[in-house]
PDB file of C-alpha atoms in Angstrom:
ATOM      1  CA  MET A 204      54.278 -64.230 181.933  1.00  0.00           C
ATOM      2  CA  SER A 205      55.321 -62.717 185.284  1.00  0.00           C
ATOM      3  CA  ALA A 206      52.647 -61.730 187.444  1.00  0.00           C
ATOM      4  CA  THR A 207      53.046 -58.102 186.967  1.00  0.00           C
ATOM      5  CA  GLU A 208      52.853 -58.598 182.956  1.00  0.00           C
ATOM      6  CA  SER A 209      49.721 -60.268 183.382  1.00  0.00           C
ATOM      7  CA  THR A 210      48.549 -57.525 185.465  1.00  0.00           C
ATOM      8  CA  ARG A 211      49.570 -55.057 183.009  1.00  0.00           C
ATOM      9  CA  GLU A 212      48.172 -57.321 179.970  1.00  0.00           C
ATOM     10  CA  ARG A 213      45.053 -57.196 181.757  1.00  0.00           C
ATOM     11  CA  GLY A 214      44.812 -53.201 182.590  1.00  0.00           C
ATOM     12  CA  ALA A 215      45.829 -53.172 178.350  1.00  0.00           C
ATOM     13  CA  GLY A 216      42.689 -55.228 177.562  1.00  0.00           C
ATOM     14  CA  SER A 217      40.268 -53.157 180.142  1.00  0.00           C
ATOM     15  CA  TRP A 218      41.449 -49.931 177.643  1.00  0.00           C
ATOM     16  CA  ARG A 219      40.543 -52.104 174.427  1.00  0.00           C
ATOM     17  CA  ALA A 220      36.951 -52.437 175.622  1.00  0.00           C
ATOM     18  CA  ASP A 221      33.838 -51.598 174.252  1.00  0.00           C
ATOM     19  CA  PRO A 222      33.159 -48.567 176.662  1.00  0.00           C
ATOM     20  CA  TYR A 223      36.462 -46.915 175.874  1.00  0.00           C
ATOM     21  CA  THR A 224      36.578 -47.592 172.254  1.00  0.00           C
ATOM     22  CA  ASP A 225      32.818 -46.609 171.781  1.00  0.00           C
ATOM     23  CA  ALA A 226      34.111 -43.260 173.667  1.00  0.00           C
ATOM     24  CA  LEU A 227      36.675 -42.371 171.070  1.00  0.00           C
ATOM     25  CA  ARG A 228      34.666 -43.347 168.014  1.00  0.00           C
ATOM     26  CA  THR A 229      31.840 -40.845 169.394  1.00  0.00           C
ATOM     27  CA  GLY A 230      34.322 -38.355 170.750  1.00  0.00           C
ATOM     28  CA  HIS A 231      31.954 -37.930 173.744  1.00  0.00           C
ATOM     29  CA  GLY A 232      31.494 -39.752 176.972  1.00  0.00           C
ATOM     30  CA  PRO A 233      30.582 -40.439 179.650  1.00  0.00           C
ATOM     31  CA  LEU A 234      33.252 -42.460 180.870  1.00  0.00           C
ATOM     32  CA  PHE A 235      34.969 -43.336 184.133  1.00  0.00           C
ATOM     33  CA  LEU A 236      37.229 -45.059 186.128  1.00  0.00           C
ATOM     34  CA  ARG A 237      35.235 -47.450 188.355  1.00  0.00           C
ATOM     35  CA  ARG A 238      37.070 -48.348 191.798  1.00  0.00           C
ATOM     36  CA  ARG A 239      35.950 -51.506 193.647  1.00  0.00           C
ATOM     37  CA  ASP A 240      33.924 -49.439 196.138  1.00  0.00           C
ATOM     38  CA  GLY A 241      31.982 -47.872 194.009  1.00  0.00           C
ATOM     39  CA  TRP A 242      33.475 -44.385 193.567  1.00  0.00           C
ATOM     40  CA  MET A 243      33.807 -43.114 189.753  1.00  0.00           C
ATOM     41  CA  LEU A 244      36.515 -41.005 188.592  1.00  0.00           C
ATOM     42  CA  PRO A 245      35.022 -38.791 185.365  1.00  0.00           C
ATOM     43  CA  LEU A 246      37.257 -39.291 181.961  1.00  0.00           C
ATOM     44  CA  GLU A 247      37.558 -36.051 180.127  1.00  0.00           C
ATOM     45  CA  VAL A 248      36.973 -37.763 176.607  1.00  0.00           C
ATOM     46  CA  GLU A 249      35.609 -34.576 175.142  1.00  0.00           C
ATOM     47  CA  ARG A 250      38.267 -32.656 176.145  1.00  0.00           C
ATOM     48  CA  TRP A 251      40.858 -35.442 174.789  1.00  0.00           C
ATOM     49  CA  CYS A 252      39.183 -35.756 171.563  1.00  0.00           C
ATOM     50  CA  ALA A 253      39.058 -32.140 170.387  1.00  0.00           C
ATOM     51  CA  GLY A 254      42.509 -30.281 169.522  1.00  0.00           C
ATOM     52  CA  ALA A 255      45.348 -29.064 172.400  1.00  0.00           C
ATOM     53  CA  ASP A 256      43.750 -26.505 174.032  1.00  0.00           C
ATOM     54  CA  THR A 257      45.707 -22.937 175.814  1.00  0.00           C
ATOM     55  CA  SER A 258      46.706 -25.758 179.172  1.00  0.00           C
ATOM     56  CA  ASP A 259      48.117 -28.096 176.838  1.00  0.00           C
ATOM     57  CA  MET A 260      50.096 -25.390 174.790  1.00  0.00           C
ATOM     58  CA  SER A 261      51.664 -24.581 178.239  1.00  0.00           C
ATOM     59  CA  VAL A 262      52.926 -27.644 178.480  1.00  0.00           C
ATOM     60  CA  LEU A 263      54.228 -28.080 174.348  1.00  0.00           C
ATOM     61  CA  ARG A 264      55.478 -24.782 174.828  1.00  0.00           C
ATOM     62  CA  ARG A 265      58.276 -26.615 177.112  1.00  0.00           C
ATOM     63  CA  CYS A 266      59.020 -29.387 175.173  1.00  0.00           C
ATOM     64  CA  GLU A 267      62.857 -30.015 174.417  1.00  0.00           C
ATOM     65  CA  GLY A 268      63.961 -32.207 171.318  1.00  0.00           C
ATOM     66  CA  SER A 269      61.825 -35.003 170.292  1.00  0.00           C
ATOM     67  CA  VAL A 270      58.612 -35.719 172.538  1.00  0.00           C
ATOM     68  CA  LEU A 271      57.233 -38.818 173.425  1.00  0.00           C
ATOM     69  CA  ASP A 272      53.826 -38.935 174.403  1.00  0.00           C
ATOM     70  CA  LEU A 273      53.255 -41.463 176.770  1.00  0.00           C
ATOM     71  CA  GLY A 274      49.172 -42.773 177.109  1.00  0.00           C
ATOM     72  CA  CYS A 275      48.649 -40.697 173.691  1.00  0.00           C
ATOM     73  CA  GLY A 276      44.839 -41.259 173.776  1.00  0.00           C
ATOM     74  CA  PRO A 277      43.577 -39.526 170.510  1.00  0.00           C
ATOM     75  CA  GLY A 278      46.262 -37.946 169.685  1.00  0.00           C
ATOM     76  CA  ARG A 279      45.626 -34.152 170.370  1.00  0.00           C
ATOM     77  CA  MET A 280      49.423 -33.597 171.679  1.00  0.00           C
ATOM     78  CA  VAL A 281      50.701 -35.750 169.193  1.00  0.00           C
ATOM     79  CA  ALA A 282      49.200 -33.901 166.724  1.00  0.00           C
ATOM     80  CA  ALA A 283      49.809 -30.647 167.470  1.00  0.00           C
ATOM     81  CA  LEU A 284      53.637 -31.258 168.306  1.00  0.00           C
ATOM     82  CA  SER A 285      53.247 -32.782 164.589  1.00  0.00           C
ATOM     83  CA  ALA A 286      51.707 -29.533 163.249  1.00  0.00           C
ATOM     84  CA  LEU A 287      54.339 -27.512 164.714  1.00  0.00           C
ATOM     85  CA  GLY A 288      56.856 -29.398 163.396  1.00  0.00           C
ATOM     86  CA  CYS A 289      58.399 -31.295 166.221  1.00  0.00           C
ATOM     87  CA  PRO A 290      59.481 -34.913 165.760  1.00  0.00           C
ATOM     88  CA  THR A 291      57.349 -36.859 168.260  1.00  0.00           C
ATOM     89  CA  LEU A 292      55.419 -40.150 168.922  1.00  0.00           C
ATOM     90  CA  GLY A 293      52.335 -41.438 170.960  1.00  0.00           C
ATOM     91  CA  VAL A 294      52.473 -44.724 172.536  1.00  0.00           C
ATOM     92  CA  ASP A 295      49.192 -46.145 173.654  1.00  0.00           C
ATOM     93  CA  VAL A 296      47.739 -49.978 174.342  1.00  0.00           C
ATOM     94  CA  SER A 297      44.390 -48.742 172.900  1.00  0.00           C
ATOM     95  CA  PRO A 298      43.988 -49.560 169.086  1.00  0.00           C
ATOM     96  CA  ALA A 299      41.198 -47.372 169.086  1.00  0.00           C
ATOM     97  CA  ALA A 300      42.961 -44.530 170.680  1.00  0.00           C
ATOM     98  CA  VAL A 301      46.039 -44.808 168.204  1.00  0.00           C
ATOM     99  CA  SER A 302      44.233 -44.915 164.713  1.00  0.00           C
ATOM    100  CA  ARG A 303      42.177 -41.846 165.947  1.00  0.00           C
ATOM    101  CA  SER A 304      46.133 -40.351 166.807  1.00  0.00           C
ATOM    102  CA  VAL A 305      47.149 -41.299 163.420  1.00  0.00           C
ATOM    103  CA  HIS A 306      44.222 -40.544 161.610  1.00  0.00           C
ATOM    104  CA  ALA A 307      44.467 -36.965 163.210  1.00  0.00           C
ATOM    105  CA  GLY A 308      47.940 -36.378 161.994  1.00  0.00           C
ATOM    106  CA  GLY A 309      49.648 -37.697 164.963  1.00  0.00           C
ATOM    107  CA  PRO A 310      51.985 -40.314 164.660  1.00  0.00           C
ATOM    108  CA  ALA A 311      51.603 -43.407 167.156  1.00  0.00           C
ATOM    109  CA  VAL A 312      52.006 -47.110 167.864  1.00  0.00           C
ATOM    110  CA  CYS A 313      50.222 -49.563 169.667  1.00  0.00           C
ATOM    111  CA  GLY A 314      51.921 -50.833 173.019  1.00  0.00           C
ATOM    112  CA  SER A 315      52.556 -50.181 176.417  1.00  0.00           C
ATOM    113  CA  VAL A 316      55.198 -48.026 178.269  1.00  0.00           C
ATOM    114  CA  PHE A 317      56.381 -51.339 179.600  1.00  0.00           C
ATOM    115  CA  ASP A 318      57.426 -52.965 176.489  1.00  0.00           C
ATOM    116  CA  PRO A 319      60.263 -51.888 174.091  1.00  0.00           C
ATOM    117  CA  VAL A 320      59.518 -48.579 172.506  1.00  0.00           C
ATOM    118  CA  PRO A 321      61.109 -46.883 169.465  1.00  0.00           C
ATOM    119  CA  GLY A 322      64.124 -44.836 170.074  1.00  0.00           C
ATOM    120  CA  GLU A 323      64.267 -46.028 173.589  1.00  0.00           C
ATOM    121  CA  GLY A 324      66.774 -43.600 175.629  1.00  0.00           C
ATOM    122  CA  ASP A 325      66.817 -41.054 172.698  1.00  0.00           C
ATOM    123  CA  TRP A 326      63.826 -39.106 173.519  1.00  0.00           C
ATOM    124  CA  GLY A 327      64.135 -35.657 174.484  1.00  0.00           C
ATOM    125  CA  THR A 328      61.005 -34.887 176.090  1.00  0.00           C
ATOM    126  CA  ALA A 329      58.341 -37.606 177.543  1.00  0.00           C
ATOM    127  CA  LEU A 330      54.837 -36.382 178.618  1.00  0.00           C
ATOM    128  CA  LEU A 331      52.068 -38.314 180.799  1.00  0.00           C
ATOM    129  CA  LEU A 332      49.160 -36.236 180.931  1.00  0.00           C
ATOM    130  CA  ASP A 333      45.545 -36.890 181.650  1.00  0.00           C
ATOM    131  CA  GLY A 334      46.020 -39.021 184.503  1.00  0.00           C
ATOM    132  CA  ASN A 335      48.843 -41.388 182.770  1.00  0.00           C
ATOM    133  CA  ILE A 336      50.811 -40.872 186.131  1.00  0.00           C
ATOM    134  CA  GLY A 337      48.784 -43.712 186.867  1.00  0.00           C
ATOM    135  CA  ILE A 338      49.522 -46.166 184.259  1.00  0.00           C
ATOM    136  CA  GLY A 339      50.411 -49.423 186.134  1.00  0.00           C
ATOM    137  CA  GLY A 340      49.423 -48.521 189.304  1.00  0.00           C
ATOM    138  CA  ASP A 341      53.153 -47.386 190.736  1.00  0.00           C
ATOM    139  CA  VAL A 342      54.044 -44.402 189.757  1.00  0.00           C
ATOM    140  CA  ARG A 343      57.683 -44.488 190.926  1.00  0.00           C
ATOM    141  CA  ALA A 344      58.382 -47.556 188.585  1.00  0.00           C
ATOM    142  CA  LEU A 345      56.414 -45.598 186.124  1.00  0.00           C
ATOM    143  CA  LEU A 346      58.854 -42.384 186.669  1.00  0.00           C
ATOM    144  CA  ARG A 347      61.759 -45.185 186.415  1.00  0.00           C
ATOM    145  CA  ARG A 348      60.457 -46.459 183.338  1.00  0.00           C
ATOM    146  CA  VAL A 349      60.492 -43.538 182.129  1.00  0.00           C
ATOM    147  CA  GLY A 350      63.579 -42.337 182.703  1.00  0.00           C
ATOM    148  CA  GLU A 351      64.635 -45.249 180.515  1.00  0.00           C
ATOM    149  CA  LEU A 352      63.105 -43.889 177.561  1.00  0.00           C
ATOM    150  CA  VAL A 353      64.547 -40.602 177.603  1.00  0.00           C
ATOM    151  CA  ALA A 354      68.222 -39.179 176.924  1.00  0.00           C
ATOM    152  CA  PRO A 355      70.294 -38.465 179.521  1.00  0.00           C
ATOM    153  CA  GLU A 356      69.265 -35.073 181.083  1.00  0.00           C
ATOM    154  CA  GLY A 357      65.956 -35.941 179.354  1.00  0.00           C
ATOM    155  CA  LEU A 358      62.848 -33.854 180.608  1.00  0.00           C
ATOM    156  CA  LEU A 359      59.704 -35.080 181.820  1.00  0.00           C
ATOM    157  CA  LEU A 360      56.510 -33.189 181.691  1.00  0.00           C
ATOM    158  CA  ALA A 361      53.875 -34.507 183.970  1.00  0.00           C
ATOM    159  CA  GLU A 362      50.075 -33.962 184.976  1.00  0.00           C
ATOM    160  CA  ALA A 363      49.434 -34.687 188.689  1.00  0.00           C
ATOM    161  CA  ALA A 364      46.102 -34.665 190.053  1.00  0.00           C
ATOM    162  CA  PRO A 365      44.467 -31.523 190.957  1.00  0.00           C
ATOM    163  CA  VAL A 366      44.222 -32.234 194.820  1.00  0.00           C
ATOM    164  CA  ASP A 367      46.416 -33.482 197.215  1.00  0.00           C
ATOM    165  CA  VAL A 368      46.066 -37.332 197.010  1.00  0.00           C
ATOM    166  CA  ASP A 369      48.457 -40.385 196.711  1.00  0.00           C
ATOM    167  CA  GLU A 370      46.713 -43.701 196.103  1.00  0.00           C
ATOM    168  CA  ARG A 371      47.192 -46.915 194.350  1.00  0.00           C
ATOM    169  CA  VAL A 372      43.627 -48.854 193.711  1.00  0.00           C
ATOM    170  CA  HIS A 373      41.966 -51.042 191.097  1.00  0.00           C
ATOM    171  CA  VAL A 374      39.670 -49.951 188.433  1.00  0.00           C
ATOM    172  CA  ARG A 375      37.509 -50.627 185.658  1.00  0.00           C
ATOM    173  CA  VAL A 376      36.566 -48.762 182.743  1.00  0.00           C
ATOM    174  CA  ASP A 377      32.774 -47.617 182.868  1.00  0.00           C
ATOM    175  CA  ASP A 378      30.519 -45.852 181.104  1.00  0.00           C
ATOM    176  CA  GLY A 379      28.014 -45.189 184.024  1.00  0.00           C
ATOM    177  CA  CYS A 380      25.151 -46.285 182.096  1.00  0.00           C
ATOM    178  CA  GLY A 381      26.298 -50.514 183.089  1.00  0.00           C
ATOM    179  CA  GLY A 382      28.657 -51.053 180.443  1.00  0.00           C
ATOM    180  CA  SER A 383      32.209 -51.895 181.620  1.00  0.00           C
ATOM    181  CA  GLY A 384      35.333 -53.629 181.088  1.00  0.00           C
ATOM    182  CA  PRO A 385      36.156 -57.098 181.516  1.00  0.00           C
ATOM    183  CA  ASP A 386      38.962 -56.487 183.746  1.00  0.00           C
ATOM    184  CA  GLU A 387      39.969 -54.802 186.637  1.00  0.00           C
ATOM    185  CA  PHE A 388      43.581 -53.216 186.496  1.00  0.00           C
ATOM    186  CA  PRO A 389      45.703 -51.382 189.127  1.00  0.00           C
ATOM    187  CA  TRP A 390      45.773 -47.410 188.507  1.00  0.00           C
ATOM    188  CA  ALA A 391      47.205 -44.930 190.684  1.00  0.00           C
ATOM    189  CA  ARG A 392      46.374 -41.130 191.409  1.00  0.00           C
ATOM    190  CA  ALA A 393      48.893 -38.897 192.952  1.00  0.00           C
ATOM    191  CA  GLY A 394      49.245 -35.075 193.642  1.00  0.00           C
ATOM    192  CA  VAL A 395      51.767 -32.465 193.077  1.00  0.00           C
ATOM    193  CA  ALA A 396      53.800 -33.578 196.580  1.00  0.00           C
ATOM    194  CA  ALA A 397      53.279 -37.271 196.036  1.00  0.00           C
ATOM    195  CA  LEU A 398      54.539 -36.973 192.552  1.00  0.00           C
ATOM    196  CA  LEU A 399      57.915 -34.748 193.598  1.00  0.00           C
ATOM    197  CA  SER A 400      58.449 -37.639 196.000  1.00  0.00           C
ATOM    198  CA  TYR A 401      58.256 -40.615 193.853  1.00  0.00           C
ATOM    199  CA  GLY A 402      59.880 -38.640 190.956  1.00  0.00           C
ATOM    200  CA  GLN A 403      62.983 -38.058 193.549  1.00  0.00           C
ATOM    201  CA  ASP A 404      63.041 -41.431 194.330  1.00  0.00           C
ATOM    202  CA  ALA A 405      63.374 -42.472 190.858  1.00  0.00           C
ATOM    203  CA  GLY A 406      65.890 -40.225 189.736  1.00  0.00           C
ATOM    204  CA  TRP A 407      64.216 -37.071 188.597  1.00  0.00           C
ATOM    205  CA  ALA A 408      64.728 -33.503 189.991  1.00  0.00           C
ATOM    206  CA  LEU A 409      62.386 -30.708 189.964  1.00  0.00           C
ATOM    207  CA  VAL A 410      63.067 -27.860 187.296  1.00  0.00           C
ATOM    208  CA  GLU A 411      59.301 -26.237 187.544  1.00  0.00           C
ATOM    209  CA  ARG A 412      55.811 -26.651 188.242  1.00  0.00           C
ATOM    210  CA  TRP A 413      52.785 -24.531 187.297  1.00  0.00           C
ATOM    211  CA  THR A 414      49.274 -25.036 187.069  1.00  0.00           C
ATOM    212  CA  ALA A 415      46.133 -24.435 184.474  1.00  0.00           C
ATOM    213  CA  PRO A 416      42.502 -24.136 185.451  1.00  0.00           C
ATOM    214  CA  GLY A 417      41.241 -27.414 187.183  1.00  0.00           C
ATOM    215  CA  ARG A 418      45.259 -28.563 186.128  1.00  0.00           C
ATOM    216  CA  ALA A 419      48.780 -29.072 187.961  1.00  0.00           C
ATOM    217  CA  PHE A 420      51.773 -29.672 186.099  1.00  0.00           C
ATOM    218  CA  VAL A 421      55.220 -30.406 186.955  1.00  0.00           C
ATOM    219  CA  ALA A 422      58.645 -30.543 184.676  1.00  0.00           C
ATOM    220  CA  LEU A 423      61.488 -32.905 185.993  1.00  0.00           C
ATOM    221  CA  ARG A 424      65.049 -33.550 184.986  1.00  0.00           C
ATOM    222  CA  ARG A 425      66.819 -36.681 184.450  1.00  0.00           C
ATOM    223  CA  ALA A 426      69.982 -36.623 186.289  1.00  0.00           C
ATOM    224  CA  PRO A 427      72.869 -37.430 183.957  1.00  0.00           C
TER     225      PRO A 427
END
């Protein structure tokens, strides 16, 4: 196993740890990503475990063809897409998240975006929402990988941080009450400007950008 693969495996293990599993089981937090310096990023467990809201629907309306939701969590987006009759699949490293997604009616498989993915190279649209632009701690590498998953000229609908930020950090899953995941793993945050810069480097072109309350999104098209 390479050093990069080892780091990704540690990250996957943290998402399977008790604080995250417990939060998904109950449907609420508190839950955070805690940096080494003690700063904590709140995770919106209640929103993730609810149905797709108005902001989510602004994403779903822009989907084209079959849709791959990367880091699908408890599956609100794949469930909504399935209800609309759209071919879709969620991918998540957490067995608890995949189980909840399937129970909600959203087809999902357990695995990493960096693992082989069903239908690789044929998906019409990929989703990276709810902070998942941070997966692996390297936005450029993640966007290159997503480019391998979608069809030629496929679409990526990604959520950026709602503030102007570009950081790569190491974090743990933390419940804010003394419970934390066993492993530290790399994570990233990217605002719109940083995401677009990384996207251009990785072969994506901007199609559209829009906002919803407290959230920022971009649509990127894979160059042929």
